[in-house]
mmCIF file of C-alpha atoms and ligand atoms in Angstrom:
data_model
loop_
_atom_site.group_PDB
_atom_site.id
_atom_site.type_symbol
_atom_site.label_atom_id
_atom_site.label_comp_id
_atom_site.label_asym_id
_atom_site.label_seq_id
_atom_site.Cartn_x
_atom_site.Cartn_y
_atom_site.Cartn_z
ATOM 1 C CA MET A 1179 214.405 61.106 194.576
ATOM 2 C CA SER A 1180 217.473 59.223 195.727
ATOM 3 C CA ARG A 1181 218.477 59.762 199.380
ATOM 4 C CA ASN A 1182 221.695 57.720 199.583
ATOM 5 C CA SER A 1183 224.083 60.555 198.866
ATOM 6 C CA LYS A 1184 227.414 60.731 200.730
ATOM 7 C CA THR A 1185 227.097 64.528 200.694
ATOM 8 C CA LYS A 1186 224.320 66.021 202.777
ATOM 9 C CA CYS A 1187 224.740 69.759 202.245
ATOM 10 C CA ILE A 1188 226.534 71.977 199.720
ATOM 11 C CA GLY A 1189 227.095 75.704 199.228
ATOM 12 C CA ILE A 1190 227.294 77.171 195.707
ATOM 13 C CA LEU A 1191 229.069 80.397 194.874
ATOM 14 C CA THR A 1192 229.982 82.248 191.687
ATOM 15 C CA SER A 1193 233.215 84.207 191.697
ATOM 16 C CA GLY A 1194 235.241 86.427 189.360
ATOM 17 C CA GLY A 1195 233.825 88.143 186.274
ATOM 18 C CA ASP A 1196 230.310 87.038 185.376
ATOM 19 C CA CYS A 1197 229.547 85.308 182.088
ATOM 20 C CA PRO A 1198 226.616 83.713 180.295
ATOM 21 C CA GLY A 1199 225.985 80.197 181.576
ATOM 22 C CA LEU A 1200 226.487 80.800 185.299
ATOM 23 C CA ASN A 1201 222.782 80.454 185.997
ATOM 24 C CA ALA A 1202 222.559 77.378 183.782
ATOM 25 C CA ALA A 1203 225.410 75.853 185.815
ATOM 26 C CA ILE A 1204 223.866 76.853 189.176
ATOM 27 C CA ARG A 1205 220.614 75.246 188.033
ATOM 28 C CA ALA A 1206 222.321 72.018 186.929
ATOM 29 C CA VAL A 1207 224.349 71.673 190.161
ATOM 30 C CA ALA A 1208 221.363 72.500 192.372
ATOM 31 C CA LYS A 1209 218.812 70.355 190.544
ATOM 32 C CA SER A 1210 221.079 67.317 190.372
ATOM 33 C CA ALA A 1211 222.106 67.765 194.027
ATOM 34 C CA ILE A 1212 218.443 68.032 195.053
ATOM 35 C CA HIS A 1213 217.810 64.910 192.968
ATOM 36 C CA TYR A 1214 220.286 63.066 195.211
ATOM 37 C CA GLY A 1215 218.686 64.465 198.361
ATOM 38 C CA ILE A 1216 221.399 67.041 199.062
ATOM 39 C CA LYS A 1217 220.523 70.317 200.782
ATOM 40 C CA VAL A 1218 221.654 73.288 198.669
ATOM 41 C CA LEU A 1219 222.643 76.721 199.972
ATOM 42 C CA GLY A 1220 223.462 79.689 197.743
ATOM 43 C CA ILE A 1221 226.256 82.040 198.792
ATOM 44 C CA PRO A 1222 225.835 85.613 197.486
ATOM 45 C CA ASP A 1223 228.663 87.646 195.941
ATOM 46 C CA GLY A 1224 231.362 85.001 195.703
ATOM 47 C CA PHE A 1225 233.880 84.478 198.503
ATOM 48 C CA ARG A 1226 232.810 87.751 200.135
ATOM 49 C CA GLY A 1227 229.408 86.227 200.944
ATOM 50 C CA LEU A 1228 231.150 83.221 202.487
ATOM 51 C CA VAL A 1229 233.405 85.390 204.645
ATOM 52 C CA GLU A 1230 230.448 87.543 205.675
ATOM 53 C CA ASN A 1231 228.448 84.445 206.598
ATOM 54 C CA ARG A 1232 225.657 85.079 204.101
ATOM 55 C CA PHE A 1233 223.715 82.046 202.915
ATOM 56 C CA LEU A 1234 220.330 81.496 201.331
ATOM 57 C CA PRO A 1235 218.454 78.260 200.751
ATOM 58 C CA LEU A 1236 218.288 77.196 197.094
ATOM 59 C CA ASP A 1237 215.300 74.974 196.542
ATOM 60 C CA ASP A 1238 214.031 73.663 193.237
ATOM 61 C CA PRO A 1239 211.685 76.624 192.565
ATOM 62 C CA ASP A 1240 214.599 79.042 193.158
ATOM 63 C CA VAL A 1241 216.577 77.569 190.275
ATOM 64 C CA SER A 1242 213.619 77.007 187.994
ATOM 65 C CA GLY A 1243 213.447 79.209 184.891
ATOM 66 C CA ILE A 1244 217.046 80.469 185.099
ATOM 67 C CA LEU A 1245 218.620 78.277 182.396
ATOM 68 C CA THR A 1246 218.457 80.998 179.780
ATOM 69 C CA ARG A 1247 219.244 83.993 181.978
ATOM 70 C CA GLY A 1248 222.594 85.773 181.661
ATOM 71 C CA GLY A 1249 224.634 86.874 184.681
ATOM 72 C CA THR A 1250 224.339 85.077 188.001
ATOM 73 C CA ILE A 1251 221.359 85.041 190.360
ATOM 74 C CA LEU A 1252 223.846 84.731 193.237
ATOM 75 C CA GLY A 1253 225.862 87.817 192.355
ATOM 76 C CA THR A 1254 229.647 87.679 192.056
ATOM 77 C CA SER A 1255 232.777 89.489 193.171
ATOM 78 C CA ARG A 1256 236.509 89.301 192.617
ATOM 79 C CA ASP A 1257 237.215 89.139 196.366
ATOM 80 C CA LYS A 1258 239.805 86.623 197.522
ATOM 81 C CA PRO A 1259 239.387 85.035 200.976
ATOM 82 C CA HIS A 1260 243.106 85.421 201.791
ATOM 83 C CA LYS A 1261 243.166 89.125 200.817
ATOM 84 C CA MET A 1262 239.730 90.401 201.721
ATOM 85 C CA ARG A 1263 239.036 94.092 202.119
ATOM 86 C CA MET A 1264 237.241 94.445 205.464
ATOM 87 C CA GLY A 1265 236.542 98.106 206.124
ATOM 88 C CA ASP A 1266 239.880 99.889 205.906
ATOM 89 C CA GLN A 1267 241.939 96.734 206.163
ATOM 90 C CA VAL A 1268 242.872 93.864 203.868
ATOM 91 C CA LEU A 1269 242.824 90.660 205.888
ATOM 92 C CA ASP A 1270 243.375 86.936 205.462
ATOM 93 C CA MET A 1271 239.846 85.633 206.049
ATOM 94 C CA THR A 1272 240.430 82.064 204.854
ATOM 95 C CA LYS A 1273 239.847 80.512 208.285
ATOM 96 C CA VAL A 1274 236.688 82.563 208.763
ATOM 97 C CA ALA A 1275 235.404 81.396 205.366
ATOM 98 C CA VAL A 1276 235.990 77.754 206.308
ATOM 99 C CA ALA A 1277 234.466 78.207 209.771
ATOM 100 C CA ASN A 1278 231.350 79.768 208.249
ATOM 101 C CA ALA A 1279 230.957 76.832 205.860
ATOM 102 C CA ARG A 1280 231.386 74.406 208.775
ATOM 103 C CA SER A 1281 228.801 76.270 210.873
ATOM 104 C CA ARG A 1282 226.247 75.469 208.138
ATOM 105 C CA GLU A 1283 227.410 71.846 207.956
ATOM 106 C CA ILE A 1284 228.464 72.280 204.354
ATOM 107 C CA ASP A 1285 230.248 69.114 203.203
ATOM 108 C CA CYS A 1286 231.457 70.662 199.974
ATOM 109 C CA LEU A 1287 231.580 74.112 198.406
ATOM 110 C CA VAL A 1288 230.869 74.253 194.683
ATOM 111 C CA CYS A 1289 232.760 77.218 193.219
ATOM 112 C CA LEU A 1290 231.980 78.417 189.698
ATOM 113 C CA GLY A 1291 234.762 80.563 188.318
ATOM 114 C CA GLY A 1292 237.881 81.148 186.260
ATOM 115 C CA ASN A 1293 241.566 80.964 187.117
ATOM 116 C CA GLY A 1294 241.342 83.185 190.210
ATOM 117 C CA THR A 1295 238.519 81.043 191.551
ATOM 118 C CA GLN A 1296 240.491 77.824 191.031
ATOM 119 C CA LYS A 1297 243.302 79.311 193.107
ATOM 120 C CA ASN A 1298 240.986 80.588 195.824
ATOM 121 C CA ALA A 1299 239.161 77.266 195.978
ATOM 122 C CA GLN A 1300 242.490 75.473 196.341
ATOM 123 C CA ARG A 1301 243.377 77.767 199.280
ATOM 124 C CA ILE A 1302 240.024 77.014 200.922
ATOM 125 C CA ARG A 1303 240.638 73.336 200.361
ATOM 126 C CA GLU A 1304 244.094 73.567 201.948
ATOM 127 C CA ALA A 1305 242.408 75.163 204.956
ATOM 128 C CA GLY A 1306 240.282 72.040 205.338
ATOM 129 C CA GLN A 1307 237.059 72.657 203.402
ATOM 130 C CA ASN A 1308 236.104 70.287 200.554
ATOM 131 C CA VAL A 1309 235.469 71.967 197.196
ATOM 132 C CA ILE A 1310 234.434 71.163 193.639
ATOM 133 C CA THR A 1311 234.931 73.753 190.904
ATOM 134 C CA LEU A 1312 233.554 74.290 187.416
ATOM 135 C CA PRO A 1313 235.608 76.171 184.778
ATOM 136 C CA LYS A 1314 233.916 79.435 183.811
ATOM 137 C CA THR A 1315 235.212 82.363 181.780
ATOM 138 C CA ILE A 1316 234.752 84.039 178.432
ATOM 139 C CA ASP A 1317 238.588 84.005 178.207
ATOM 140 C CA ASN A 1318 238.745 80.189 177.775
ATOM 141 C CA ASP A 1319 242.060 80.207 179.623
ATOM 142 C CA VAL A 1320 241.581 77.742 182.485
ATOM 143 C CA ILE A 1321 244.276 75.062 182.606
ATOM 144 C CA GLY A 1322 243.262 71.425 182.327
ATOM 145 C CA THR A 1323 240.057 71.821 180.320
ATOM 146 C CA ASP A 1324 239.534 72.003 176.560
ATOM 147 C CA VAL A 1325 236.954 74.730 177.014
ATOM 148 C CA THR A 1326 235.312 76.910 179.649
ATOM 149 C CA PHE A 1327 231.641 77.804 179.778
ATOM 150 C CA GLY A 1328 230.802 81.335 178.680
ATOM 151 C CA PHE A 1329 233.396 81.262 175.907
ATOM 152 C CA ASN A 1330 231.055 80.039 173.188
ATOM 153 C CA THR A 1331 228.440 82.707 173.907
ATOM 154 C CA ALA A 1332 231.083 85.452 174.041
ATOM 155 C CA MET A 1333 232.483 84.200 170.739
ATOM 156 C CA ASN A 1334 229.009 84.388 169.197
ATOM 157 C CA THR A 1335 228.502 87.927 170.514
ATOM 158 C CA ALA A 1336 231.920 89.111 169.360
ATOM 159 C CA THR A 1337 231.512 87.456 165.966
ATOM 160 C CA GLU A 1338 228.187 89.182 165.435
ATOM 161 C CA ALA A 1339 229.814 92.495 166.336
ATOM 162 C CA ILE A 1340 232.623 91.898 163.833
ATOM 163 C CA ASP A 1341 230.006 91.040 161.182
ATOM 164 C CA ARG A 1342 228.360 94.402 161.846
ATOM 165 C CA LEU A 1343 231.678 96.211 161.675
ATOM 166 C CA HIS A 1344 232.261 94.621 158.270
ATOM 167 C CA THR A 1345 229.260 96.286 156.681
ATOM 168 C CA THR A 1346 230.145 99.761 157.877
ATOM 169 C CA ALA A 1347 233.885 99.306 157.175
ATOM 170 C CA THR A 1348 233.029 98.198 153.628
ATOM 171 C CA SER A 1349 230.721 101.145 153.006
ATOM 172 C CA HIS A 1350 233.262 103.727 154.185
ATOM 173 C CA HIS A 1351 236.375 101.931 152.906
ATOM 174 C CA ARG A 1352 237.849 102.078 156.383
ATOM 175 C CA VAL A 1353 240.101 100.113 158.654
ATOM 176 C CA ILE A 1354 238.271 99.222 161.872
ATOM 177 C CA VAL A 1355 240.242 98.073 164.891
ATOM 178 C CA CYS A 1356 238.056 96.027 167.230
ATOM 179 C CA GLU A 1357 239.347 95.316 170.740
ATOM 180 C CA LEU A 1358 238.166 92.122 172.389
ATOM 181 C CA MET A 1359 238.512 90.821 175.931
ATOM 182 C CA GLY A 1360 240.519 87.709 176.794
ATOM 183 C CA HIS A 1361 242.724 88.820 179.674
ATOM 184 C CA LYS A 1362 246.252 87.543 178.974
ATOM 185 C CA THR A 1363 245.216 85.157 176.210
ATOM 186 C CA GLY A 1364 243.979 85.384 172.648
ATOM 187 C CA TRP A 1365 241.324 82.656 172.498
ATOM 188 C CA LEU A 1366 238.383 85.030 172.143
ATOM 189 C CA ALA A 1367 240.013 87.387 169.614
ATOM 190 C CA LEU A 1368 241.284 84.440 167.608
ATOM 191 C CA GLY A 1369 238.020 82.513 167.629
ATOM 192 C CA ALA A 1370 235.766 85.478 166.891
ATOM 193 C CA GLY A 1371 238.343 86.897 164.496
ATOM 194 C CA ILE A 1372 238.378 83.728 162.418
ATOM 195 C CA ALA A 1373 234.605 83.281 162.581
ATOM 196 C CA GLY A 1374 234.047 86.945 161.723
ATOM 197 C CA GLY A 1375 236.580 86.924 158.889
ATOM 198 C CA ALA A 1376 238.910 89.510 160.431
ATOM 199 C CA ASP A 1377 241.781 90.428 158.091
ATOM 200 C CA VAL A 1378 244.254 90.873 160.925
ATOM 201 C CA ILE A 1379 244.157 89.135 164.317
ATOM 202 C CA LEU A 1380 246.505 90.260 167.072
ATOM 203 C CA ILE A 1381 246.857 88.082 170.168
ATOM 204 C CA PRO A 1382 249.229 88.193 173.153
ATOM 205 C CA GLU A 1383 250.793 84.866 172.211
ATOM 206 C CA ILE A 1384 252.109 86.300 168.898
ATOM 207 C CA PRO A 1385 253.707 89.713 169.425
ATOM 208 C CA TYR A 1386 252.979 91.924 166.422
ATOM 209 C CA ASP A 1387 255.016 94.229 164.199
ATOM 210 C CA ARG A 1388 252.946 97.245 163.227
ATOM 211 C CA GLY A 1389 254.999 97.586 160.009
ATOM 212 C CA VAL A 1390 253.850 94.095 159.030
ATOM 213 C CA VAL A 1391 250.228 94.956 159.803
ATOM 214 C CA ALA A 1392 250.483 98.213 157.835
ATOM 215 C CA ALA A 1393 252.021 96.381 154.845
ATOM 216 C CA HIS A 1394 249.163 93.871 154.940
ATOM 217 C CA LEU A 1395 246.559 96.646 154.891
ATOM 218 C CA ILE A 1396 248.318 98.356 151.961
ATOM 219 C CA GLU A 1397 248.504 95.047 150.075
ATOM 220 C CA ARG A 1398 244.775 94.572 150.569
ATOM 221 C CA ARG A 1399 244.086 98.051 149.231
ATOM 222 C CA LYS A 1400 246.297 97.352 146.183
ATOM 223 C CA HIS A 1401 244.175 94.293 145.490
ATOM 224 C CA ASN A 1402 241.068 96.460 145.591
ATOM 225 C CA LYS A 1403 239.997 95.275 149.042
ATOM 226 C CA ARG A 1404 238.952 98.643 150.340
ATOM 227 C CA PHE A 1405 238.243 97.816 153.963
ATOM 228 C CA SER A 1406 239.994 95.865 156.703
ATOM 229 C CA ILE A 1407 238.932 94.546 160.076
ATOM 230 C CA ILE A 1408 241.534 94.097 162.796
ATOM 231 C CA ALA A 1409 240.554 91.947 165.788
ATOM 232 C CA VAL A 1410 242.889 92.744 168.653
ATOM 233 C CA ALA A 1411 242.949 90.955 171.997
ATOM 234 C CA GLU A 1412 243.177 93.291 174.998
ATOM 235 C CA GLY A 1413 246.463 91.636 176.015
ATOM 236 C CA ALA A 1414 248.137 91.957 172.588
ATOM 237 C CA ARG A 1415 251.605 93.518 172.557
ATOM 238 C CA SER A 1416 254.113 94.525 169.924
ATOM 239 C CA ILE A 1417 257.358 92.671 169.329
ATOM 240 C CA LYS A 1418 259.203 95.564 170.947
ATOM 241 C CA GLU A 1419 256.949 95.514 174.010
ATOM 242 C CA ALA A 1420 257.408 91.746 174.328
ATOM 243 C CA ARG A 1421 261.177 92.127 173.936
ATOM 244 C CA ASP A 1422 261.170 94.836 176.617
ATOM 245 C CA GLY A 1423 259.435 92.350 178.903
ATOM 246 C CA LYS A 1424 255.981 93.965 178.876
ATOM 247 C CA PRO A 1425 253.603 91.275 180.114
ATOM 248 C CA ALA A 1426 250.476 90.438 178.124
ATOM 249 C CA LYS A 1427 248.490 92.767 180.268
ATOM 250 C CA PRO A 1428 245.021 93.951 179.419
ATOM 251 C CA SER A 1429 244.499 97.551 178.477
ATOM 252 C CA GLY A 1430 241.497 99.843 178.818
ATOM 253 C CA VAL A 1431 238.810 98.640 181.169
ATOM 254 C CA GLU A 1432 240.953 95.956 182.751
ATOM 255 C CA SER A 1433 243.851 98.265 183.519
ATOM 256 C CA ALA A 1434 241.357 100.744 184.945
ATOM 257 C CA ARG A 1435 240.043 97.931 187.119
ATOM 258 C CA GLN A 1436 243.566 97.089 188.204
ATOM 259 C CA SER A 1437 244.264 100.701 189.137
ATOM 260 C CA GLN A 1438 240.932 100.826 190.968
ATOM 261 C CA GLY A 1439 241.981 97.746 192.923
ATOM 262 C CA LYS A 1440 245.373 99.227 193.775
ATOM 263 C CA LYS A 1441 243.983 102.579 194.780
ATOM 264 C CA GLY A 1442 240.878 101.167 196.431
ATOM 265 C CA HIS A 1443 238.606 103.628 194.627
ATOM 266 C CA ALA A 1444 235.446 102.681 192.832
ATOM 267 C CA HIS A 1445 235.617 105.774 190.623
ATOM 268 C CA ALA A 1446 239.266 105.658 189.577
ATOM 269 C CA LEU A 1447 238.320 105.337 185.894
ATOM 270 C CA HIS A 1448 237.438 109.017 185.692
ATOM 271 C CA GLU A 1449 239.575 110.223 188.492
ATOM 272 C CA GLY A 1450 242.391 112.233 187.088
ATOM 273 C CA PRO A 1451 244.622 112.765 184.097
ATOM 274 C CA HIS A 1452 247.243 110.325 185.431
ATOM 275 C CA LEU A 1453 244.804 107.453 184.876
ATOM 276 C CA VAL A 1454 243.649 108.435 181.413
ATOM 277 C CA GLN A 1455 245.747 106.448 178.987
ATOM 278 C CA GLU A 1456 245.311 105.779 175.304
ATOM 279 C CA SER A 1457 243.462 102.510 174.839
ATOM 280 C CA LEU A 1458 245.058 99.707 172.863
ATOM 281 C CA ASP A 1459 242.590 99.898 169.976
ATOM 282 C CA SER A 1460 243.071 103.680 169.679
ATOM 283 C CA ARG A 1461 246.833 103.388 169.735
ATOM 284 C CA ILE A 1462 246.877 100.719 167.040
ATOM 285 C CA ALA A 1463 244.391 102.646 164.878
ATOM 286 C CA ARG A 1464 246.394 105.867 165.222
ATOM 287 C CA GLN A 1465 249.662 104.152 164.350
ATOM 288 C CA LEU A 1466 248.213 102.325 161.351
ATOM 289 C CA GLN A 1467 246.502 105.446 160.052
ATOM 290 C CA GLN A 1468 249.869 107.233 160.202
ATOM 291 C CA LEU A 1469 251.711 104.367 158.498
ATOM 292 C CA THR A 1470 249.176 103.675 155.739
ATOM 293 C CA GLY A 1471 247.235 106.881 155.217
ATOM 294 C CA LEU A 1472 244.063 104.792 155.450
ATOM 295 C CA GLU A 1473 241.175 106.102 157.517
ATOM 296 C CA ALA A 1474 240.786 104.085 160.738
ATOM 297 C CA ARG A 1475 238.146 103.781 163.422
ATOM 298 C CA THR A 1476 237.954 101.804 166.668
ATOM 299 C CA THR A 1477 235.406 99.768 168.593
ATOM 300 C CA SER A 1478 236.005 98.202 171.994
ATOM 301 C CA LEU A 1479 233.447 95.479 172.669
ATOM 302 C CA GLY A 1480 234.008 95.532 176.434
ATOM 303 C CA HIS A 1481 231.448 94.005 178.763
ATOM 304 C CA VAL A 1482 228.935 93.433 175.968
ATOM 305 C CA GLN A 1483 230.959 90.243 175.480
ATOM 306 C CA ARG A 1484 230.021 89.051 178.977
ATOM 307 C CA GLY A 1485 226.336 89.891 178.765
ATOM 308 C CA GLY A 1486 223.167 88.214 177.566
ATOM 309 C CA SER A 1487 221.657 84.792 177.394
ATOM 310 C CA PRO A 1488 223.954 81.740 177.063
ATOM 311 C CA SER A 1489 224.181 80.020 173.672
ATOM 312 C CA PRO A 1490 222.630 76.545 173.308
ATOM 313 C CA GLN A 1491 226.177 75.124 173.339
ATOM 314 C CA ASP A 1492 226.954 76.831 176.667
ATOM 315 C CA ARG A 1493 223.606 75.726 178.128
ATOM 316 C CA MET A 1494 224.488 72.146 177.204
ATOM 317 C CA LEU A 1495 228.001 72.453 178.604
ATOM 318 C CA CYS A 1496 226.776 73.959 181.875
ATOM 319 C CA THR A 1497 224.167 71.247 182.225
ATOM 320 C CA LEU A 1498 226.760 68.511 181.633
ATOM 321 C CA LEU A 1499 229.328 70.047 184.006
ATOM 322 C CA GLY A 1500 226.746 70.854 186.686
ATOM 323 C CA THR A 1501 225.133 67.427 186.690
ATOM 324 C CA GLU A 1502 228.565 65.770 186.749
ATOM 325 C CA ALA A 1503 229.199 67.828 189.900
ATOM 326 C CA GLY A 1504 225.907 66.502 191.320
ATOM 327 C CA GLN A 1505 227.008 62.923 190.700
ATOM 328 C CA LEU A 1506 230.454 63.422 192.253
ATOM 329 C CA LEU A 1507 228.828 65.034 195.277
ATOM 330 C CA ALA A 1508 226.524 62.068 195.710
ATOM 331 C CA GLU A 1509 229.552 59.762 195.561
ATOM 332 C CA GLY A 1510 231.460 61.938 198.052
ATOM 333 C CA LYS A 1511 234.257 62.750 195.564
ATOM 334 C CA TYR A 1512 235.689 66.219 196.196
ATOM 335 C CA ASN A 1513 238.583 68.564 195.527
ATOM 336 C CA VAL A 1514 238.486 68.425 191.749
ATOM 337 C CA MET A 1515 237.655 70.758 188.895
ATOM 338 C CA ILE A 1516 235.299 69.210 186.376
ATOM 339 C CA ALA A 1517 237.002 69.641 183.040
ATOM 340 C CA VAL A 1518 235.994 69.032 179.437
ATOM 341 C CA ARG A 1519 238.187 66.577 177.538
ATOM 342 C CA GLY A 1520 236.896 65.895 174.049
ATOM 343 C CA SER A 1521 233.236 64.990 174.430
ATOM 344 C CA LYS A 1522 233.610 63.948 178.072
ATOM 345 C CA THR A 1523 233.504 65.723 181.417
ATOM 346 C CA VAL A 1524 236.293 64.524 183.690
ATOM 347 C CA PRO A 1525 237.316 65.382 187.265
ATOM 348 C CA VAL A 1526 240.843 66.806 187.448
ATOM 349 C CA PRO A 1527 242.673 67.243 190.788
ATOM 350 C CA LEU A 1528 242.355 70.898 191.775
ATOM 351 C CA GLU A 1529 246.061 71.315 192.469
ATOM 352 C CA GLU A 1530 246.769 70.533 188.786
ATOM 353 C CA VAL A 1531 244.669 73.442 187.513
ATOM 354 C CA SER A 1532 245.081 76.147 190.115
ATOM 355 C CA ASN A 1533 248.286 77.712 188.859
ATOM 356 C CA GLY A 1534 248.655 79.898 185.782
ATOM 357 C CA HIS A 1535 246.469 80.224 182.706
ATOM 358 C CA ARG A 1536 246.110 78.400 179.388
ATOM 359 C CA THR A 1537 247.465 80.377 176.450
ATOM 360 C CA VAL A 1538 246.918 79.670 172.745
ATOM 361 C CA PRO A 1539 249.730 77.353 171.576
ATOM 362 C CA ILE A 1540 251.406 78.992 168.577
ATOM 363 C CA ASP A 1541 251.058 75.755 166.608
ATOM 364 C CA HIS A 1542 247.326 75.582 167.379
ATOM 365 C CA PRO A 1543 245.154 74.501 164.395
ATOM 366 C CA TRP A 1544 243.140 77.753 164.663
ATOM 367 C CA ILE A 1545 246.278 79.795 163.957
ATOM 368 C CA HIS A 1546 247.237 77.533 161.072
ATOM 369 C CA ALA A 1547 243.730 77.847 159.610
ATOM 370 C CA ALA A 1548 243.737 81.629 160.036
ATOM 371 C CA GLU A 1549 247.016 81.912 158.154
ATOM 372 C CA LEU A 1550 245.783 79.634 155.368
ATOM 373 C CA VAL A 1551 242.870 82.005 154.730
ATOM 374 C CA GLU A 1552 245.410 84.844 154.477
ATOM 375 C CA THR A 1553 244.705 86.387 157.855
ATOM 376 C CA CYS A 1554 247.651 88.435 159.073
ATOM 377 C CA MET A 1555 248.617 87.425 162.611
ATOM 378 C CA GLY A 1556 250.845 90.491 162.882
ATOM 379 C CA ASN A 1557 254.169 88.725 162.673
ATOM 380 C CA ARG A 1558 254.672 88.109 158.961
ATOM 381 C CA ILE A 1559 253.359 89.518 155.710
ATOM 382 C CA ARG A 1560 250.588 87.436 154.153
ATOM 383 C CA ARG A 1561 249.703 87.173 150.487
ATOM 384 C CA THR A 1562 246.333 88.869 149.877
HETATM 385 O O1 LIG B 2019 238.007 87.302 182.919
HETATM 386 C C1 LIG B 2019 236.944 87.825 182.215
HETATM 387 C C2 LIG B 2019 237.201 89.256 181.825
HETATM 388 O O2 LIG B 2019 236.081 89.712 181.122
HETATM 389 C C3 LIG B 2019 238.485 89.511 181.039
HETATM 390 O O3 LIG B 2019 238.341 89.187 179.687
HETATM 391 C C4 LIG B 2019 238.705 90.967 181.299
HETATM 392 O O4 LIG B 2019 240.071 91.275 181.174
HETATM 393 C C5 LIG B 2019 238.220 91.149 182.708
HETATM 394 O O5 LIG B 2019 237.351 90.072 182.971
HETATM 395 C C6 LIG B 2019 237.473 92.443 182.965
HETATM 396 O O6 LIG B 2019 237.161 92.478 184.315
HETATM 397 P P1 LIG B 2019 236.175 93.515 185.045
HETATM 398 O O7 LIG B 2019 234.777 93.210 184.598
HETATM 399 O O8 LIG B 2019 236.356 93.227 186.480
HETATM 400 O O9 LIG B 2019 236.592 94.872 184.608
#
């Protein structure tokens, strides 16, 4: 064990939506930090745990055997230090968060999370606490990195689901609309859609025309293709909605979550008729059934996409990112997100990645490939 580390003590937290690979990343950060002689503290439930001054020691046995486990042993939350619900009030607890870290002599906080976490970490950093972040999310939408951990596993899960939908759609000669997560971006729907051979893929970056989608389904039927699978990202919107300025905003579960947040109720999903709205997959299926006369069904994959054991690729990625964090900590290099660029992990200044989200470029090779295999992207009629 090397004891010459510039960093003496770190705190690790996981924040935002969970995803497969968080435990693999916690393990890699903790084990490599311990290797360099750094004391490791776990912080439960994301930034809330930090604000509430909750810490637990993470020693080697605590992170042993967690590589393959889904979720996060630390627990997570979407709480933001600068807008923290404390009882009946929402308060700026940034200074408290930093003071709590200082009271434990934490040299650097290691924050594992998506876009929200990058922003929150940057705020903590501006308040004087060193941070290092790792890019996590099944949405793959963190700026500055080629890929986020959790995405590959979610793509595998969603692809398997689409495969299963194929067999039942084929047997019943149906159209099945499958809604996937992805927040405001289409990476997951596009990736799983291509890998699962979806016939139509609708993503927020390419507003769709339902007439075009209907024509594509009819063309397929004319060519004796008696089933169709439509992979739709939760943020997808029609050309009209995009023209009217509707943001690529998630439907279903996410909008329920947003209304829960606004109303401050944990049970808002089932609360009253004003919150019950037609989900995106149901609306698209209903419209296409009306336009084509073809029988349609829906499936929303929801949180299944975030569950389960990480894929070997995500385990590798988490191990590479986490151990890179360990090395930077030993060298005393802070205030970066560790990004993936090609086959390398590289530190990127946090301020460069903590604003906005990474959408699918419309000239991305995945879109080109999808169109070349006659997948309808919702904006123009494809040959079948
Ligand atoms: O960011 C990950 C994600 O799963 C998004 O794809 C989705 O929009 C959102 O989280 C759902 O959040 P929650 O689990 O809080 O409802």
